[in-house]
PDB file of C-alpha atoms in Angstrom:
ATOM      1  CA  ARG I   5     111.931 232.840 174.783  1.00  0.00           C
ATOM      2  CA  ALA I   6     108.682 231.289 173.679  1.00  0.00           C
ATOM      3  CA  GLY I   7     108.998 228.188 175.867  1.00  0.00           C
ATOM      4  CA  ALA I   8     106.607 229.439 178.544  1.00  0.00           C
ATOM      5  CA  LEU I   9     104.063 230.517 175.944  1.00  0.00           C
ATOM      6  CA  ILE I  10     104.222 227.153 174.164  1.00  0.00           C
ATOM      7  CA  LYS I  11     103.719 225.285 177.444  1.00  0.00           C
ATOM      8  CA  ALA I  12     100.727 227.482 178.265  1.00  0.00           C
ATOM      9  CA  TRP I  13      99.265 226.869 174.808  1.00  0.00           C
ATOM     10  CA  LYS I  14      99.756 223.075 175.071  1.00  0.00           C
ATOM     11  CA  SER I  15      98.042 222.974 178.456  1.00  0.00           C
ATOM     12  CA  ALA I  16      95.137 225.050 177.131  1.00  0.00           C
ATOM     13  CA  VAL I  17      94.706 222.729 174.151  1.00  0.00           C
ATOM     14  CA  ALA I  18      95.006 219.606 176.300  1.00  0.00           C
ATOM     15  CA  LYS I  19      92.118 220.795 178.507  1.00  0.00           C
ATOM     16  CA  ASP I  20      89.857 221.553 175.507  1.00  0.00           C
ATOM     17  CA  ASP I  21      87.723 218.475 174.651  1.00  0.00           C
ATOM     18  CA  SER I  22      86.571 219.922 171.331  1.00  0.00           C
ATOM     19  CA  ALA I  23      90.158 219.813 170.068  1.00  0.00           C
ATOM     20  CA  ASP I  24      89.912 215.997 169.849  1.00  0.00           C
ATOM     21  CA  VAL I  25      86.908 216.043 167.513  1.00  0.00           C
ATOM     22  CA  VAL I  26      87.647 216.126 163.810  1.00  0.00           C
ATOM     23  CA  THR I  27      84.724 216.626 161.487  1.00  0.00           C
ATOM     24  CA  THR I  28      84.720 216.332 157.745  1.00  0.00           C
ATOM     25  CA  ALA I  29      81.857 216.947 155.401  1.00  0.00           C
ATOM     26  CA  PRO I  30      81.026 214.052 153.105  1.00  0.00           C
ATOM     27  CA  ALA I  31      82.148 214.588 149.553  1.00  0.00           C
ATOM     28  CA  LYS I  32      79.301 215.207 147.165  1.00  0.00           C
ATOM     29  CA  ALA I  33      79.476 213.552 143.806  1.00  0.00           C
ATOM     30  CA  GLY I  34      79.048 215.968 140.944  1.00  0.00           C
ATOM     31  CA  THR I  35      76.569 215.322 138.199  1.00  0.00           C
ATOM     32  CA  LYS I  36      77.972 214.946 134.747  1.00  0.00           C
ATOM     33  CA  ARG I  37      75.902 216.496 132.020  1.00  0.00           C
ATOM     34  CA  LYS I  38      76.140 215.854 128.325  1.00  0.00           C
ATOM     35  CA  ALA I  39      76.980 218.929 126.329  1.00  0.00           C
ATOM     36  CA  GLU I  40      74.559 219.778 123.586  1.00  0.00           C
ATOM     37  CA  THR I  41      76.076 218.498 120.380  1.00  0.00           C
ATOM     38  CA  SER I  42      73.227 218.509 117.932  1.00  0.00           C
ATOM     39  CA  LEU I  43      73.533 221.137 115.218  1.00  0.00           C
ATOM     40  CA  GLY I  44      71.385 221.203 112.128  1.00  0.00           C
ATOM     41  CA  GLU I  45      72.681 221.346 108.586  1.00  0.00           C
ATOM     42  CA  SER I  46      71.582 224.968 108.258  1.00  0.00           C
ATOM     43  CA  GLU I  47      73.652 225.986 111.302  1.00  0.00           C
ATOM     44  CA  ILE I  48      76.696 224.114 110.003  1.00  0.00           C
ATOM     45  CA  ARG I  49      76.217 225.662 106.555  1.00  0.00           C
ATOM     46  CA  ASP I  50      75.992 229.163 108.081  1.00  0.00           C
ATOM     47  CA  MET I  51      79.222 228.564 110.005  1.00  0.00           C
ATOM     48  CA  TYR I  52      80.872 227.224 106.845  1.00  0.00           C
ATOM     49  CA  LEU I  53      79.899 230.318 104.878  1.00  0.00           C
ATOM     50  CA  ALA I  54      81.088 232.566 107.708  1.00  0.00           C
ATOM     51  CA  GLY I  55      84.369 230.634 107.972  1.00  0.00           C
ATOM     52  CA  THR I  56      83.838 229.798 111.632  1.00  0.00           C
ATOM     53  CA  MET I  57      83.629 225.992 111.519  1.00  0.00           C
ATOM     54  CA  GLY I  58      86.860 225.860 113.508  1.00  0.00           C
ATOM     55  CA  LYS I  59      84.889 226.965 116.567  1.00  0.00           C
ATOM     56  CA  LEU I  60      82.917 223.714 116.558  1.00  0.00           C
ATOM     57  CA  ARG I  61      83.998 220.873 118.822  1.00  0.00           C
ATOM     58  CA  VAL I  62      85.173 217.570 117.369  1.00  0.00           C
ATOM     59  CA  ASP I  63      82.165 215.710 118.783  1.00  0.00           C
ATOM     60  CA  GLN I  64      79.832 218.128 117.000  1.00  0.00           C
ATOM     61  CA  LEU I  65      81.699 217.636 113.730  1.00  0.00           C
ATOM     62  CA  LYS I  66      81.658 213.854 114.138  1.00  0.00           C
ATOM     63  CA  GLU I  67      77.933 213.834 114.862  1.00  0.00           C
ATOM     64  CA  PHE I  68      77.261 215.803 111.686  1.00  0.00           C
ATOM     65  CA  CYS I  69      79.471 213.378 109.728  1.00  0.00           C
ATOM     66  CA  ARG I  70      77.542 210.408 111.142  1.00  0.00           C
ATOM     67  CA  GLU I  71      74.222 211.992 110.163  1.00  0.00           C
ATOM     68  CA  LYS I  72      75.464 212.485 106.595  1.00  0.00           C
ATOM     69  CA  ALA I  73      77.183 209.047 106.373  1.00  0.00           C
ATOM     70  CA  LEU I  74      80.633 210.629 106.107  1.00  0.00           C
ATOM     71  CA  PRO I  75      83.747 209.024 107.650  1.00  0.00           C
ATOM     72  CA  VAL I  76      84.321 210.175 111.237  1.00  0.00           C
ATOM     73  CA  SER I  77      88.012 209.305 111.489  1.00  0.00           C
ATOM     74  CA  GLY I  78      90.843 211.793 111.455  1.00  0.00           C
ATOM     75  CA  LYS I  79      91.698 215.074 113.061  1.00  0.00           C
ATOM     76  CA  LYS I  80      89.514 218.129 113.409  1.00  0.00           C
ATOM     77  CA  ALA I  81      90.900 219.652 110.213  1.00  0.00           C
ATOM     78  CA  ASP I  82      90.076 216.438 108.311  1.00  0.00           C
ATOM     79  CA  LEU I  83      86.495 216.521 109.573  1.00  0.00           C
ATOM     80  CA  ILE I  84      86.128 220.177 108.603  1.00  0.00           C
ATOM     81  CA  ASP I  85      87.477 219.422 105.108  1.00  0.00           C
ATOM     82  CA  ARG I  86      85.042 216.512 104.687  1.00  0.00           C
ATOM     83  CA  ILE I  87      82.095 218.610 105.804  1.00  0.00           C
ATOM     84  CA  ALA I  88      83.176 221.482 103.549  1.00  0.00           C
ATOM     85  CA  ASP I  89      83.352 219.086 100.575  1.00  0.00           C
ATOM     86  CA  TYR I  90      79.906 217.761 101.461  1.00  0.00           C
ATOM     87  CA  LEU I  91      78.439 221.263 101.718  1.00  0.00           C
ATOM     88  CA  ASP I  92      80.027 222.272  98.400  1.00  0.00           C
ATOM     89  CA  THR I  93      78.460 219.333  96.579  1.00  0.00           C
ATOM     90  CA  ASN I  94      75.030 219.417  98.256  1.00  0.00           C
TER      91      ASN I  94
END
């Protein structure tokens, strides 16, 4: 049924020189940006009082712990507990 149409299509493609050219755009390397992690003690304290410290990222919590000479090991909940203890005593 479609044999004649396929033969006609193949002959049309064979005659077209542009069908042999394959072009690809070079891949562009993306730029990696550092996320802003620095939060002051007042911002952390406000989030602690509001009960929203869970919205902070682990790297933000670890940076705050480093600034206050607190241990940075453990899970997110451990970091939040350490910071909460620090804010309660200071």
